Amino acid sequence: MVEVPGCRHGHRHHPRTASERHRRHRQQPPRPLRPGRRRLAPHPRPRRPDLTLQVVDVVDTGRLPTTLAPTPEATAALAGITPKLASADAFVVLTPEYNHSFPAGLKNLIDWHFTEWRAKPVALVSYGGLAGGLRAVEHLRQVFAELHAVTVRDTVSFHHAGASFDDEGRLKDATAPDAAAKAMLDQLVWWGRALRDARQVRPLI
């Protein structure tokens, strides 16, 4: 899913993109998340009075055409998504890794938008096997740079994700991920405020 947040005190913050699970074996594609036991369980989010969260789920864009043609089908698929992206001041994108990159559904959702990403910061969270999805993260940095978005330096990544979560999808040890998330979100808030103020003073050309 992609989660889009807004922020208190006039800020709005990030989206996350979570779609499928890590790959179990180098020769096999990663498993998709499924309702119930196969889905990642919600993890208690750190209390951040400076962030307000909205969620966009890539699963909800299953009928979104890949032709980028503004058809009635596309309009219906984006009706509940585009306004959230447009109103956000920052984004958190959560992605698995497929064959050294990120999923096609996420790329399609990104490509259907342009001004919604411009001059806004993006934080990246990934999961996968040995690499923890970091190769997908590096590809996303190139994509968002083309859209005039700014990716923050720090990330959160889950290496060997299958061993990091229990059978109910709950994180076994949140100590390191929580510390990484705090550093990443601190940077996201800084950039979110700085770029929001900059857009108000001088829109990006």
Short mmCIF file of C-alpha atoms in Angstrom, two decimals:
data_model
loop_
_atom_site.label_atom_id
_atom_site.label_comp_id
_atom_site.label_asym_id
_atom_site.label_seq_id
_atom_site.Cartn_x
_atom_site.Cartn_y
_atom_site.Cartn_z
CA MET A 1 0.00 0.00 0.00
CA VAL A 2 1.02 3.50 -0.28
CA GLU A 3 0.40 5.55 2.75
CA VAL A 4 0.02 9.25 2.46
CA PRO A 5 0.11 11.42 5.53
CA GLY A 6 -0.74 14.88 6.45
CA CYS A 7 0.79 16.78 9.31
CA ARG A 8 -0.57 18.78 12.16
CA HIS A 9 0.08 22.49 12.47
CA GLY A 10 -0.54 22.87 8.74
CA HIS A 11 1.78 20.02 7.69
CA ARG A 12 0.77 16.93 5.83
CA HIS A 13 2.98 13.89 5.56
CA HIS A 14 3.73 10.60 3.86
CA PRO A 15 2.54 7.65 1.87
CA ARG A 16 3.72 4.15 2.19
CA THR A 17 3.62 1.53 -0.37
CA ALA A 18 3.30 -1.99 0.74
CA SER A 19 2.22 -4.61 -1.67
CA GLU A 20 3.89 -7.99 -1.58
CA ARG A 21 6.16 -10.02 0.64
CA HIS A 22 9.83 -10.77 0.22
CA ARG A 23 11.13 -13.53 -2.00
CA ARG A 24 11.52 -16.86 -0.21
CA HIS A 25 14.22 -18.14 -2.54
CA ARG A 26 16.41 -16.62 -5.19
CA GLN A 27 14.62 -18.64 -7.86
CA GLN A 28 11.12 -17.74 -6.74
CA PRO A 29 9.17 -14.49 -6.98
CA PRO A 30 8.19 -12.86 -3.68
CA ARG A 31 4.84 -13.88 -2.30
CA PRO A 32 2.03 -11.34 -2.44
CA LEU A 33 0.51 -10.19 0.82
CA ARG A 34 -2.83 -11.80 1.44
CA PRO A 35 -5.61 -11.16 3.94
CA GLY A 36 -5.16 -12.88 7.25
CA ARG A 37 -1.96 -14.71 8.15
CA ARG A 38 -0.10 -13.75 4.99
CA ARG A 39 -0.56 -10.04 5.57
CA LEU A 40 1.82 -7.95 7.64
CA ALA A 41 0.17 -7.08 10.91
CA PRO A 42 -0.06 -3.39 11.86
CA HIS A 43 2.93 -2.34 13.91
CA PRO A 44 2.37 0.29 16.59
CA ARG A 45 3.55 3.57 15.07
CA PRO A 46 5.73 5.84 17.15
CA ARG A 47 3.80 8.78 18.57
CA ARG A 48 4.57 11.70 16.29
CA PRO A 49 2.47 14.79 16.98
CA ASP A 50 4.18 16.37 13.95
CA LEU A 51 2.72 13.79 11.55
CA THR A 52 -0.78 12.87 10.43
CA LEU A 53 -1.10 9.71 8.36
CA GLN A 54 -3.32 8.83 5.42
CA VAL A 55 -3.05 5.51 3.57
CA VAL A 56 -3.07 4.75 -0.14
CA ASP A 57 -3.02 1.05 -1.01
CA VAL A 58 -1.63 -0.05 -4.36
CA VAL A 59 -4.06 -2.96 -4.20
CA ASP A 60 -6.86 -0.43 -4.72
CA THR A 61 -5.44 0.45 -8.14
CA GLY A 62 -5.88 -3.02 -9.63
CA ARG A 63 -8.09 -1.65 -12.42
CA LEU A 64 -5.77 1.23 -13.22
CA PRO A 65 -4.76 1.04 -16.92
CA THR A 66 -1.08 0.99 -17.84
CA THR A 67 -1.64 3.10 -20.96
CA LEU A 68 -1.90 6.35 -18.97
CA ALA A 69 -5.02 7.16 -21.01
CA PRO A 70 -7.57 9.26 -19.03
CA THR A 71 -10.41 6.76 -19.37
CA PRO A 72 -13.49 6.56 -17.09
CA GLU A 73 -11.93 3.41 -15.62
CA ALA A 74 -8.76 5.30 -14.71
CA THR A 75 -10.73 8.20 -13.24
CA ALA A 76 -12.67 5.81 -11.02
CA ALA A 77 -9.53 3.99 -9.88
CA LEU A 78 -7.80 7.25 -8.91
CA ALA A 79 -10.78 9.05 -7.36
CA GLY A 80 -9.81 8.17 -3.80
CA ILE A 81 -6.05 8.31 -4.34
CA THR A 82 -5.05 11.46 -6.24
CA PRO A 83 -6.60 13.89 -3.70
CA LYS A 84 -4.59 12.25 -0.89
CA LEU A 85 -1.36 12.51 -2.82
CA ALA A 86 -2.09 16.12 -3.77
CA SER A 87 -2.82 17.17 -0.17
CA ALA A 88 0.25 15.49 1.34
CA ASP A 89 3.39 17.45 2.18
CA ALA A 90 5.57 14.33 2.33
CA PHE A 91 5.48 10.62 1.56
CA VAL A 92 6.66 7.30 2.94
CA VAL A 93 6.73 4.59 0.28
CA LEU A 94 6.93 0.97 1.38
CA THR A 95 8.05 -1.51 -1.28
CA PRO A 96 9.14 -5.11 -1.66
CA GLU A 97 11.87 -6.05 -4.11
CA TYR A 98 11.16 -8.01 -7.30
CA ASN A 99 14.13 -9.11 -9.40
CA HIS A 100 16.32 -6.25 -8.15
CA SER A 101 13.59 -3.62 -8.48
CA PHE A 102 10.16 -2.53 -7.25
CA PRO A 103 6.72 -3.84 -8.36
CA ALA A 104 4.99 -2.80 -11.56
CA GLY A 105 1.84 -1.77 -9.69
CA LEU A 106 3.77 0.83 -7.71
CA LYS A 107 5.45 2.18 -10.85
CA ASN A 108 2.07 2.51 -12.55
CA LEU A 109 0.63 4.44 -9.60
CA ILE A 110 3.65 6.76 -9.52
CA ASP A 111 3.48 7.39 -13.27
CA TRP A 112 -0.18 8.41 -13.14
CA HIS A 113 0.83 11.45 -11.07
CA PHE A 114 3.28 14.29 -11.57
CA THR A 115 2.45 17.56 -9.83
CA GLU A 116 1.39 15.61 -6.73
CA TRP A 117 5.04 14.56 -6.18
CA ARG A 118 6.80 17.79 -7.16
CA ALA A 119 8.98 19.53 -4.58
CA LYS A 120 7.97 17.11 -1.83
CA PRO A 121 10.14 14.70 0.20
CA VAL A 122 9.86 10.93 -0.03
CA ALA A 123 11.07 8.43 2.56
CA LEU A 124 11.60 4.83 1.48
CA VAL A 125 10.94 1.62 3.42
CA SER A 126 11.74 -1.75 1.88
CA TYR A 127 11.73 -5.46 2.57
CA GLY A 128 13.21 -8.46 0.81
CA GLY A 129 15.81 -11.19 1.12
CA LEU A 130 19.52 -10.68 1.65
CA ALA A 131 19.47 -7.12 0.26
CA GLY A 132 16.38 -6.09 2.24
CA GLY A 133 14.84 -4.43 -0.80
CA LEU A 134 17.58 -1.80 -1.03
CA ARG A 135 18.04 -2.32 -4.78
CA ALA A 136 14.37 -1.41 -5.22
CA VAL A 137 14.99 1.68 -3.09
CA GLU A 138 17.84 2.84 -5.32
CA HIS A 139 15.65 2.47 -8.41
CA LEU A 140 12.89 4.48 -6.73
CA ARG A 141 15.35 7.29 -5.99
CA GLN A 142 15.95 7.68 -9.74
CA VAL A 143 12.22 7.68 -10.49
CA PHE A 144 11.38 10.30 -7.88
CA ALA A 145 14.29 12.50 -8.95
CA GLU A 146 12.74 12.63 -12.43
CA LEU A 147 9.49 13.84 -10.81
CA HIS A 148 11.29 16.66 -8.93
CA ALA A 149 10.70 14.92 -5.61
CA VAL A 150 13.42 14.71 -2.94
CA THR A 151 14.22 11.34 -1.35
CA VAL A 152 15.63 11.48 2.18
CA ARG A 153 18.93 9.76 2.85
CA ASP A 154 18.00 7.33 5.64
CA THR A 155 15.77 4.33 5.02
CA VAL A 156 14.19 1.44 6.90
CA SER A 157 14.85 -1.98 5.39
CA PHE A 158 13.91 -5.49 6.47
CA HIS A 159 16.54 -8.03 5.42
CA HIS A 160 15.44 -11.67 5.30
CA ALA A 161 11.95 -10.37 5.93
CA GLY A 162 10.48 -13.86 6.21
CA ALA A 163 12.48 -14.42 9.39
CA SER A 164 11.77 -10.94 10.77
CA PHE A 165 8.03 -11.47 11.21
CA ASP A 166 6.05 -14.15 13.01
CA ASP A 167 3.25 -16.26 11.53
CA GLU A 168 0.74 -13.50 12.27
CA GLY A 169 2.83 -10.91 10.42
CA ARG A 170 4.13 -9.17 13.54
CA LEU A 171 7.68 -7.90 13.77
CA LYS A 172 9.69 -10.09 16.15
CA ASP A 173 12.18 -7.43 17.28
CA ALA A 174 11.32 -3.81 16.58
CA THR A 175 14.35 -2.26 18.30
CA ALA A 176 16.51 -1.59 15.22
CA PRO A 177 13.61 -0.77 12.84
CA ASP A 178 12.16 1.70 15.35
CA ALA A 179 15.50 3.49 15.69
CA ALA A 180 15.90 3.63 11.90
CA ALA A 181 12.34 4.86 11.49
CA LYS A 182 12.88 7.69 13.95
CA ALA A 183 15.95 8.94 12.08
CA MET A 184 14.17 8.66 8.74
CA LEU A 185 11.00 10.41 9.92
CA ASP A 186 12.98 13.21 11.59
CA GLN A 187 14.56 13.92 8.21
CA LEU A 188 11.21 13.63 6.45
CA VAL A 189 9.58 16.17 8.78
CA TRP A 190 12.46 18.62 8.29
CA TRP A 191 12.26 18.37 4.52
CA GLY A 192 8.46 18.38 4.56
CA ARG A 193 8.35 21.68 6.43
CA ALA A 194 11.19 23.26 4.44
CA LEU A 195 9.74 22.36 1.06
CA ARG A 196 6.18 23.25 2.04
CA ASP A 197 7.33 26.71 3.06
CA ALA A 198 9.41 27.03 -0.12
CA ARG A 199 6.44 26.07 -2.33
CA GLN A 200 4.35 28.75 -0.66
CA VAL A 201 6.97 31.44 -1.21
CA ARG A 202 8.09 30.42 -4.69
CA PRO A 203 6.41 27.57 -6.62
CA LEU A 204 8.75 25.23 -8.44
CA ILE A 205 9.08 26.22 -12.09
#
